[in-house]
Amino acid sequence: MSKVLLKVGGVPVYQDADGSVHYVGELTIDADGCPHAYGPEGTEPLDYLANAGYPGNWWGVVTTSQGVPYVQKGSDAKKAPWPGYYLSTTAYLVAGYEKYDARRYVDSEFVPFAVVPGGVRMSIPEKFMGCKVIVTDMKTDKELECACCDVGPSSHLGEASMAAAEYFGLNPDPKVGGSSDRSRWHYRFFAGVASKEYPLQ
Amino acid sequence: MIMCVLAAAFLFMLNRFGGIELRTEPASVRFFQGNKSGEVTTYEVKLMTSTRGVFLSDTGVEFWLEELPIRVVHDKERGINSGNYKLRVINADDEVVRKLPHLAEFAEGEMDLTFYGEKEQPE
């Protein structure tokens, strides 16, 4: 038996007896965590910098102590795989890596993950970061089991990584890809239940 | 076409985590800005409804809501500053201008203080 936890833009977000939270939405692409998602002039990043924030409120890139986006540098290709680009961040932080190391963030280009809307995340006490998620394409019944690795706007239902989009055969381009069909994509978050890939945090 | 509307809510996203919410009955407008940690309301006022469907604040700021015959798209992916409804802010005072959410550069429109968005589904 599902109960309505909250509504986003009039669309219900449900919670079932097993505690899982689910809703239907589109599949907008979140490029965050990909080390060439954002960059300064002279680079060719995958997404518009404004999708990572603006001066004083950078939500999608690492900033220095001066509050400006950090530019990847150095010869360590694992720590800085895209020198000259900004370092994009996910809300999920991989343990064991420091702030300016790309491995600290979940790479949207290669890791399928789902994004939880901020308001949904705050609606129940259970942890969402790292939790198990099942995303279903209701047009084909194809399912993806993945982790929740980022937080999205409270006003939007339906967001996932570039790799998740590619899994479903969608265009993974964060500027024009994904799916805007709001009745097609079902997201079920098992908050409090760890995914296979990432521990809860 | 300026519209007369029944009770409804309209959302105009100006960036990934910030935007304007206009409600028509009772009329009010709210500016909000967030990030991955949360969201704050930066401006919120009750409005008076004029017979023409224009909404007025007590400081004389006007919010003109218009339904469009064709959807305007400034951002295909997230729908930022895009939609079937246009919102114009007329006689904006300093507070309104200062507190308006940052408009994403890639989704800028043709006119200042004019934004595009969608009607929310009814409750």
mmCIF file of C-alpha atoms in Angstrom:
data_model
loop_
_atom_site.group_PDB
_atom_site.id
_atom_site.type_symbol
_atom_site.label_atom_id
_atom_site.label_comp_id
_atom_site.label_asym_id
_atom_site.label_seq_id
_atom_site.Cartn_x
_atom_site.Cartn_y
_atom_site.Cartn_z
ATOM 1 C CA MET A 1 0.000 0.000 0.000
ATOM 2 C CA SER A 2 1.550 3.307 -1.109
ATOM 3 C CA LYS A 3 1.167 6.566 0.760
ATOM 4 C CA VAL A 4 1.840 9.976 -0.746
ATOM 5 C CA LEU A 5 4.964 11.373 0.865
ATOM 6 C CA LEU A 6 4.899 14.718 -0.928
ATOM 7 C CA LYS A 7 4.090 16.232 -4.296
ATOM 8 C CA VAL A 8 6.528 17.818 -6.701
ATOM 9 C CA GLY A 9 4.851 20.118 -9.179
ATOM 10 C CA GLY A 10 1.596 18.330 -8.433
ATOM 11 C CA VAL A 11 3.119 14.892 -9.142
ATOM 12 C CA PRO A 12 2.976 12.467 -6.217
ATOM 13 C CA VAL A 13 6.024 10.914 -4.629
ATOM 14 C CA TYR A 14 5.040 7.696 -2.901
ATOM 15 C CA GLN A 15 6.414 5.631 -0.070
ATOM 16 C CA ASP A 16 5.573 1.945 0.138
ATOM 17 C CA ALA A 17 5.307 -0.277 3.194
ATOM 18 C CA ASP A 18 8.866 -1.503 2.626
ATOM 19 C CA GLY A 19 10.069 2.082 3.005
ATOM 20 C CA SER A 20 11.046 2.553 -0.621
ATOM 21 C CA VAL A 21 10.253 5.900 -2.203
ATOM 22 C CA HIS A 22 9.100 6.054 -5.812
ATOM 23 C CA TYR A 23 7.781 8.353 -8.492
ATOM 24 C CA VAL A 24 7.446 8.726 -12.233
ATOM 25 C CA GLY A 25 9.333 11.413 -14.099
ATOM 26 C CA GLU A 26 11.545 12.198 -17.048
ATOM 27 C CA LEU A 27 15.221 11.333 -17.479
ATOM 28 C CA THR A 28 17.190 14.557 -17.465
ATOM 29 C CA ILE A 29 20.930 14.089 -17.599
ATOM 30 C CA ASP A 30 23.159 15.064 -14.703
ATOM 31 C CA ALA A 31 26.758 15.401 -15.875
ATOM 32 C CA ASP A 32 28.123 16.156 -12.412
ATOM 33 C CA GLY A 33 31.061 14.041 -11.328
ATOM 34 C CA CYS A 34 32.404 13.726 -14.858
ATOM 35 C CA PRO A 35 35.864 15.356 -14.874
ATOM 36 C CA HIS A 36 35.258 17.090 -18.207
ATOM 37 C CA ALA A 37 31.690 18.151 -17.557
ATOM 38 C CA TYR A 38 32.665 21.774 -16.922
ATOM 39 C CA GLY A 39 35.552 23.991 -17.832
ATOM 40 C CA PRO A 40 36.763 27.546 -18.451
ATOM 41 C CA GLU A 41 36.965 29.257 -21.808
ATOM 42 C CA GLY A 42 39.301 27.448 -24.119
ATOM 43 C CA THR A 43 38.085 24.001 -23.064
ATOM 44 C CA GLU A 44 35.273 21.941 -24.564
ATOM 45 C CA PRO A 45 33.224 20.777 -21.601
ATOM 46 C CA LEU A 46 30.193 18.571 -21.948
ATOM 47 C CA ASP A 47 27.716 20.827 -20.156
ATOM 48 C CA TYR A 48 27.023 24.515 -19.676
ATOM 49 C CA LEU A 49 28.981 25.939 -16.754
ATOM 50 C CA ALA A 50 25.821 27.575 -15.410
ATOM 51 C CA ASN A 51 24.518 24.085 -14.638
ATOM 52 C CA ALA A 52 27.318 23.825 -12.075
ATOM 53 C CA GLY A 53 26.363 27.115 -10.437
ATOM 54 C CA TYR A 54 27.515 30.727 -10.466
ATOM 55 C CA PRO A 55 29.910 32.894 -8.431
ATOM 56 C CA GLY A 56 29.011 32.532 -4.789
ATOM 57 C CA ASN A 57 26.954 29.375 -5.310
ATOM 58 C CA TRP A 58 28.908 26.646 -7.077
ATOM 59 C CA TRP A 59 27.045 23.394 -6.495
ATOM 60 C CA GLY A 60 28.594 21.261 -9.225
ATOM 61 C CA VAL A 61 32.331 22.011 -9.130
ATOM 62 C CA VAL A 62 35.028 22.019 -6.466
ATOM 63 C CA THR A 63 36.070 25.506 -5.384
ATOM 64 C CA THR A 64 39.336 26.766 -3.957
ATOM 65 C CA SER A 65 39.650 28.553 -0.637
ATOM 66 C CA GLN A 66 38.962 31.753 -2.600
ATOM 67 C CA GLY A 67 35.633 30.353 -3.734
ATOM 68 C CA VAL A 68 36.485 30.040 -7.402
ATOM 69 C CA PRO A 69 36.239 26.822 -9.415
ATOM 70 C CA TYR A 70 39.335 24.685 -9.069
ATOM 71 C CA VAL A 71 41.178 23.862 -12.302
ATOM 72 C CA GLN A 72 42.622 20.364 -12.611
ATOM 73 C CA LYS A 73 46.405 20.364 -12.818
ATOM 74 C CA GLY A 74 49.374 18.121 -12.401
ATOM 75 C CA SER A 75 50.763 14.984 -13.988
ATOM 76 C CA ASP A 76 48.745 12.415 -12.054
ATOM 77 C CA ALA A 77 46.191 11.325 -14.630
ATOM 78 C CA LYS A 78 44.067 9.564 -12.031
ATOM 79 C CA LYS A 79 43.854 12.589 -9.770
ATOM 80 C CA ALA A 80 43.507 15.096 -12.627
ATOM 81 C CA PRO A 81 42.339 13.201 -15.719
ATOM 82 C CA TRP A 82 41.369 16.352 -17.592
ATOM 83 C CA PRO A 83 43.940 19.078 -16.870
ATOM 84 C CA GLY A 84 42.591 22.540 -17.540
ATOM 85 C CA TYR A 85 38.989 21.553 -16.792
ATOM 86 C CA TYR A 86 37.080 22.244 -13.603
ATOM 87 C CA LEU A 87 36.613 19.364 -11.173
ATOM 88 C CA SER A 88 32.958 18.411 -11.065
ATOM 89 C CA THR A 89 31.402 17.166 -7.838
ATOM 90 C CA THR A 90 28.636 14.792 -6.881
ATOM 91 C CA ALA A 91 26.872 14.890 -3.540
ATOM 92 C CA TYR A 92 28.192 11.359 -2.998
ATOM 93 C CA LEU A 93 31.852 11.508 -1.963
ATOM 94 C CA VAL A 94 34.011 8.436 -2.443
ATOM 95 C CA ALA A 95 35.976 7.755 0.730
ATOM 96 C CA GLY A 96 39.761 7.758 0.698
ATOM 97 C CA TYR A 97 40.297 10.600 -1.781
ATOM 98 C CA GLU A 98 40.937 14.226 -1.021
ATOM 99 C CA LYS A 99 38.966 17.216 -2.269
ATOM 100 C CA TYR A 100 41.056 17.958 -5.371
ATOM 101 C CA ASP A 101 41.169 14.336 -6.547
ATOM 102 C CA ALA A 102 38.709 13.406 -9.319
ATOM 103 C CA ARG A 103 38.286 9.925 -7.832
ATOM 104 C CA ARG A 104 36.449 11.467 -4.902
ATOM 105 C CA TYR A 105 33.416 12.073 -7.138
ATOM 106 C CA VAL A 106 31.243 9.613 -9.043
ATOM 107 C CA ASP A 107 31.877 9.949 -12.768
ATOM 108 C CA SER A 108 28.566 10.473 -14.539
ATOM 109 C CA GLU A 109 30.052 9.403 -17.867
ATOM 110 C CA PHE A 110 30.956 5.881 -16.754
ATOM 111 C CA VAL A 111 28.840 5.151 -13.673
ATOM 112 C CA PRO A 112 25.093 4.715 -13.967
ATOM 113 C CA PHE A 113 23.501 6.523 -11.061
ATOM 114 C CA ALA A 114 20.206 8.171 -10.146
ATOM 115 C CA VAL A 115 19.644 11.615 -8.671
ATOM 116 C CA VAL A 116 17.306 12.284 -5.772
ATOM 117 C CA PRO A 117 15.397 15.595 -5.656
ATOM 118 C CA GLY A 118 16.467 17.630 -2.645
ATOM 119 C CA GLY A 119 12.991 17.822 -1.149
ATOM 120 C CA VAL A 120 12.524 14.061 -1.430
ATOM 121 C CA ARG A 121 15.888 13.478 0.235
ATOM 122 C CA MET A 122 14.853 15.594 3.210
ATOM 123 C CA SER A 123 11.378 14.071 3.509
ATOM 124 C CA ILE A 124 12.446 10.930 5.401
ATOM 125 C CA PRO A 125 15.336 10.289 7.806
ATOM 126 C CA GLU A 126 16.833 7.312 5.918
ATOM 127 C CA LYS A 127 19.990 7.886 3.899
ATOM 128 C CA PHE A 128 19.741 8.305 0.145
ATOM 129 C CA MET A 129 23.375 8.807 -0.837
ATOM 130 C CA GLY A 130 24.691 5.414 -1.897
ATOM 131 C CA CYS A 131 21.285 3.756 -1.588
ATOM 132 C CA LYS A 132 19.978 1.182 -4.028
ATOM 133 C CA VAL A 133 17.811 2.541 -6.827
ATOM 134 C CA ILE A 134 15.875 0.799 -9.550
ATOM 135 C CA VAL A 135 15.103 2.881 -12.607
ATOM 136 C CA THR A 136 12.573 1.391 -15.017
ATOM 137 C CA ASP A 137 11.790 2.406 -18.564
ATOM 138 C CA MET A 138 8.042 1.765 -18.528
ATOM 139 C CA LYS A 139 7.968 1.830 -22.312
ATOM 140 C CA THR A 140 10.197 -1.252 -22.580
ATOM 141 C CA ASP A 141 10.217 -2.603 -18.992
ATOM 142 C CA LYS A 142 14.019 -2.426 -19.064
ATOM 143 C CA GLU A 143 15.400 -1.969 -15.564
ATOM 144 C CA LEU A 144 18.598 -0.506 -14.199
ATOM 145 C CA GLU A 145 19.752 -1.222 -10.666
ATOM 146 C CA CYS A 146 22.182 1.455 -9.593
ATOM 147 C CA ALA A 147 23.098 3.773 -6.737
ATOM 148 C CA CYS A 148 21.843 7.220 -5.790
ATOM 149 C CA CYS A 149 24.882 9.477 -6.107
ATOM 150 C CA ASP A 150 23.677 13.029 -6.477
ATOM 151 C CA VAL A 151 21.064 15.538 -5.384
ATOM 152 C CA GLY A 152 18.942 17.509 -7.794
ATOM 153 C CA PRO A 153 16.477 20.391 -7.592
ATOM 154 C CA SER A 154 13.434 19.914 -5.380
ATOM 155 C CA SER A 155 11.175 21.030 -8.210
ATOM 156 C CA HIS A 156 12.193 18.333 -10.688
ATOM 157 C CA LEU A 157 11.430 14.615 -10.874
ATOM 158 C CA GLY A 158 13.606 12.364 -12.975
ATOM 159 C CA GLU A 159 17.358 12.738 -13.331
ATOM 160 C CA ALA A 160 20.202 10.303 -13.854
ATOM 161 C CA SER A 161 23.798 10.113 -15.021
ATOM 162 C CA MET A 162 25.096 10.048 -18.585
ATOM 163 C CA ALA A 163 25.961 6.377 -18.169
ATOM 164 C CA ALA A 164 22.407 5.617 -17.032
ATOM 165 C CA ALA A 165 21.029 7.361 -20.100
ATOM 166 C CA GLU A 166 23.360 5.397 -22.332
ATOM 167 C CA TYR A 167 22.272 2.146 -20.667
ATOM 168 C CA PHE A 168 18.720 2.868 -21.762
ATOM 169 C CA GLY A 169 19.785 3.735 -25.302
ATOM 170 C CA LEU A 170 19.260 7.461 -24.868
ATOM 171 C CA ASN A 171 21.515 10.243 -26.071
ATOM 172 C CA PRO A 172 23.873 10.866 -23.100
ATOM 173 C CA ASP A 173 24.614 14.481 -24.072
ATOM 174 C CA PRO A 174 23.814 16.594 -20.984
ATOM 175 C CA LYS A 175 22.840 19.567 -23.159
ATOM 176 C CA VAL A 176 20.254 17.887 -25.372
ATOM 177 C CA GLY A 177 19.991 14.200 -24.443
ATOM 178 C CA GLY A 178 17.943 12.118 -22.059
ATOM 179 C CA SER A 179 14.170 11.846 -22.224
ATOM 180 C CA SER A 180 11.559 14.515 -21.550
ATOM 181 C CA ASP A 181 8.701 12.001 -21.391
ATOM 182 C CA ARG A 182 7.423 12.563 -17.844
ATOM 183 C CA SER A 183 5.266 9.453 -17.885
ATOM 184 C CA ARG A 184 7.955 7.003 -18.950
ATOM 185 C CA TRP A 185 10.576 6.667 -16.199
ATOM 186 C CA HIS A 186 9.922 5.070 -12.827
ATOM 187 C CA TYR A 187 12.400 5.633 -10.016
ATOM 188 C CA ARG A 188 12.366 3.551 -6.835
ATOM 189 C CA PHE A 189 14.817 4.585 -4.130
ATOM 190 C CA PHE A 190 15.500 2.081 -1.359
ATOM 191 C CA ALA A 191 16.608 4.704 1.122
ATOM 192 C CA GLY A 192 18.606 3.171 3.931
ATOM 193 C CA VAL A 193 19.539 0.129 1.830
ATOM 194 C CA ALA A 194 23.062 0.223 0.424
ATOM 195 C CA SER A 195 23.660 -0.248 -3.277
ATOM 196 C CA LYS A 196 26.071 -2.903 -4.519
ATOM 197 C CA GLU A 197 28.640 -0.324 -5.514
ATOM 198 C CA TYR A 198 28.667 2.295 -2.790
ATOM 199 C CA PRO A 199 28.161 2.294 0.979
ATOM 200 C CA LEU A 200 25.513 4.548 2.406
ATOM 201 C CA GLN A 201 26.525 7.990 3.531
ATOM 202 C CA MET B 1 -2.688 37.256 -24.515
ATOM 203 C CA ILE B 2 -2.983 38.323 -20.886
ATOM 204 C CA MET B 3 -4.976 35.728 -19.113
ATOM 205 C CA CYS B 4 -7.448 35.464 -16.336
ATOM 206 C CA VAL B 5 -6.667 32.326 -14.420
ATOM 207 C CA LEU B 6 -8.280 30.027 -11.927
ATOM 208 C CA ALA B 7 -6.306 28.810 -8.925
ATOM 209 C CA ALA B 8 -3.025 27.513 -10.256
ATOM 210 C CA ALA B 9 0.702 27.509 -9.679
ATOM 211 C CA PHE B 10 3.345 28.381 -12.235
ATOM 212 C CA LEU B 11 7.044 27.612 -12.041
ATOM 213 C CA PHE B 12 9.729 29.572 -13.856
ATOM 214 C CA MET B 13 13.154 27.989 -13.441
ATOM 215 C CA LEU B 14 15.943 30.509 -13.935
ATOM 216 C CA ASN B 15 18.798 28.140 -13.142
ATOM 217 C CA ARG B 16 19.172 24.506 -12.146
ATOM 218 C CA PHE B 17 18.310 25.143 -8.507
ATOM 219 C CA GLY B 18 16.560 28.509 -8.531
ATOM 220 C CA GLY B 19 13.442 30.104 -9.876
ATOM 221 C CA ILE B 20 10.154 31.914 -9.413
ATOM 222 C CA GLU B 21 6.885 30.391 -8.260
ATOM 223 C CA LEU B 22 3.680 32.300 -8.926
ATOM 224 C CA ARG B 23 0.391 31.255 -7.393
ATOM 225 C CA THR B 24 -2.846 32.781 -8.529
ATOM 226 C CA GLU B 25 -5.450 32.109 -5.863
ATOM 227 C CA PRO B 26 -4.611 33.373 -3.349
ATOM 228 C CA ALA B 27 -2.052 35.232 -5.378
ATOM 229 C CA SER B 28 1.566 35.257 -4.281
ATOM 230 C CA VAL B 29 5.041 35.153 -5.735
ATOM 231 C CA ARG B 30 8.131 33.462 -4.333
ATOM 232 C CA PHE B 31 11.741 33.594 -5.456
ATOM 233 C CA PHE B 32 13.881 30.657 -4.368
ATOM 234 C CA GLN B 33 17.457 29.576 -4.749
ATOM 235 C CA GLY B 34 19.043 26.310 -3.707
ATOM 236 C CA ASN B 35 21.903 23.943 -4.282
ATOM 237 C CA LYS B 36 22.594 20.305 -3.371
ATOM 238 C CA SER B 37 22.376 21.130 0.331
ATOM 239 C CA GLY B 38 18.962 22.751 0.382
ATOM 240 C CA GLU B 39 16.826 25.647 -0.755
ATOM 241 C CA VAL B 40 15.941 29.071 0.619
ATOM 242 C CA THR B 41 13.203 31.511 -0.213
ATOM 243 C CA THR B 42 14.812 34.829 -1.052
ATOM 244 C CA TYR B 43 11.653 36.855 -1.640
ATOM 245 C CA GLU B 44 7.982 36.202 -1.020
ATOM 246 C CA VAL B 45 4.987 38.531 -1.161
ATOM 247 C CA LYS B 46 1.257 38.275 -1.412
ATOM 248 C CA LEU B 47 -0.193 39.825 -4.513
ATOM 249 C CA MET B 48 -3.428 41.477 -5.482
ATOM 250 C CA THR B 49 -5.157 40.243 -8.584
ATOM 251 C CA SER B 50 -6.417 42.744 -11.103
ATOM 252 C CA THR B 51 -9.331 41.959 -13.356
ATOM 253 C CA ARG B 52 -6.944 41.736 -16.297
ATOM 254 C CA GLY B 53 -5.003 38.853 -14.705
ATOM 255 C CA VAL B 54 -2.089 41.040 -13.727
ATOM 256 C CA PHE B 55 -0.769 40.536 -10.219
ATOM 257 C CA LEU B 56 0.354 43.483 -8.130
ATOM 258 C CA SER B 57 2.522 43.733 -5.046
ATOM 259 C CA ASP B 58 1.909 46.356 -2.385
ATOM 260 C CA THR B 59 5.050 48.164 -3.563
ATOM 261 C CA GLY B 60 3.715 48.518 -7.101
ATOM 262 C CA VAL B 61 5.636 45.689 -8.742
ATOM 263 C CA GLU B 62 3.546 44.030 -11.424
ATOM 264 C CA PHE B 63 3.725 40.399 -12.494
ATOM 265 C CA TRP B 64 2.100 39.825 -15.879
ATOM 266 C CA LEU B 65 1.288 36.218 -16.693
ATOM 267 C CA GLU B 66 0.603 35.188 -20.265
ATOM 268 C CA GLU B 67 -0.184 31.846 -21.866
ATOM 269 C CA LEU B 68 1.678 31.406 -25.113
ATOM 270 C CA PRO B 69 0.404 29.783 -28.317
ATOM 271 C CA ILE B 70 3.781 28.130 -28.871
ATOM 272 C CA ARG B 71 6.191 26.839 -26.239
ATOM 273 C CA VAL B 72 9.362 28.912 -25.910
ATOM 274 C CA VAL B 73 12.532 26.874 -25.400
ATOM 275 C CA HIS B 74 15.791 28.389 -24.134
ATOM 276 C CA ASP B 75 17.090 25.118 -22.687
ATOM 277 C CA LYS B 76 16.078 21.804 -24.188
ATOM 278 C CA GLU B 77 17.515 19.633 -21.422
ATOM 279 C CA ARG B 78 16.315 21.065 -18.129
ATOM 280 C CA GLY B 79 13.677 23.471 -19.402
ATOM 281 C CA ILE B 80 15.353 26.439 -17.756
ATOM 282 C CA ASN B 81 13.616 29.647 -18.807
ATOM 283 C CA SER B 82 11.370 27.589 -21.080
ATOM 284 C CA GLY B 83 7.694 26.804 -21.266
ATOM 285 C CA ASN B 84 4.182 27.648 -22.345
ATOM 286 C CA TYR B 85 3.832 30.632 -20.026
ATOM 287 C CA LYS B 86 5.538 34.016 -19.971
ATOM 288 C CA LEU B 87 6.048 36.099 -16.844
ATOM 289 C CA ARG B 88 6.994 39.744 -17.126
ATOM 290 C CA VAL B 89 8.075 41.757 -14.123
ATOM 291 C CA ILE B 90 7.088 45.396 -14.529
ATOM 292 C CA ASN B 91 8.096 48.324 -12.268
ATOM 293 C CA ALA B 92 10.565 46.054 -10.478
ATOM 294 C CA ASP B 93 11.982 47.782 -7.417
ATOM 295 C CA ASP B 94 15.544 47.396 -6.153
ATOM 296 C CA GLU B 95 14.605 44.589 -3.801
ATOM 297 C CA VAL B 96 13.031 42.536 -6.560
ATOM 298 C CA VAL B 97 15.949 43.056 -8.916
ATOM 299 C CA ARG B 98 18.454 42.209 -6.183
ATOM 300 C CA LYS B 99 16.642 39.068 -5.080
ATOM 301 C CA LEU B 100 15.718 37.608 -8.437
ATOM 302 C CA PRO B 101 17.466 34.262 -8.893
ATOM 303 C CA HIS B 102 20.484 34.208 -11.170
ATOM 304 C CA LEU B 103 19.445 33.552 -14.774
ATOM 305 C CA ALA B 104 21.620 30.884 -16.388
ATOM 306 C CA GLU B 105 23.555 32.527 -19.186
ATOM 307 C CA PHE B 106 22.866 29.791 -21.709
ATOM 308 C CA ALA B 107 19.100 30.224 -21.220
ATOM 309 C CA GLU B 108 18.823 33.996 -21.465
ATOM 310 C CA GLY B 109 15.848 35.346 -23.335
ATOM 311 C CA GLU B 110 15.389 38.391 -25.492
ATOM 312 C CA MET B 111 13.907 40.761 -22.926
ATOM 313 C CA ASP B 112 14.976 41.756 -19.445
ATOM 314 C CA LEU B 113 12.806 40.645 -16.540
ATOM 315 C CA THR B 114 10.829 38.327 -18.804
ATOM 316 C CA PHE B 115 10.816 34.651 -17.996
ATOM 317 C CA TYR B 116 9.294 31.449 -19.317
ATOM 318 C CA GLY B 117 7.931 28.486 -17.432
ATOM 319 C CA GLU B 118 5.218 25.946 -16.942
ATOM 320 C CA LYS B 119 1.953 25.516 -15.144
ATOM 321 C CA GLU B 120 2.179 22.919 -12.415
ATOM 322 C CA GLN B 121 -0.165 19.971 -12.447
ATOM 323 C CA PRO B 122 -3.235 20.511 -10.284
ATOM 324 C CA GLU B 123 -3.118 18.943 -6.806
#
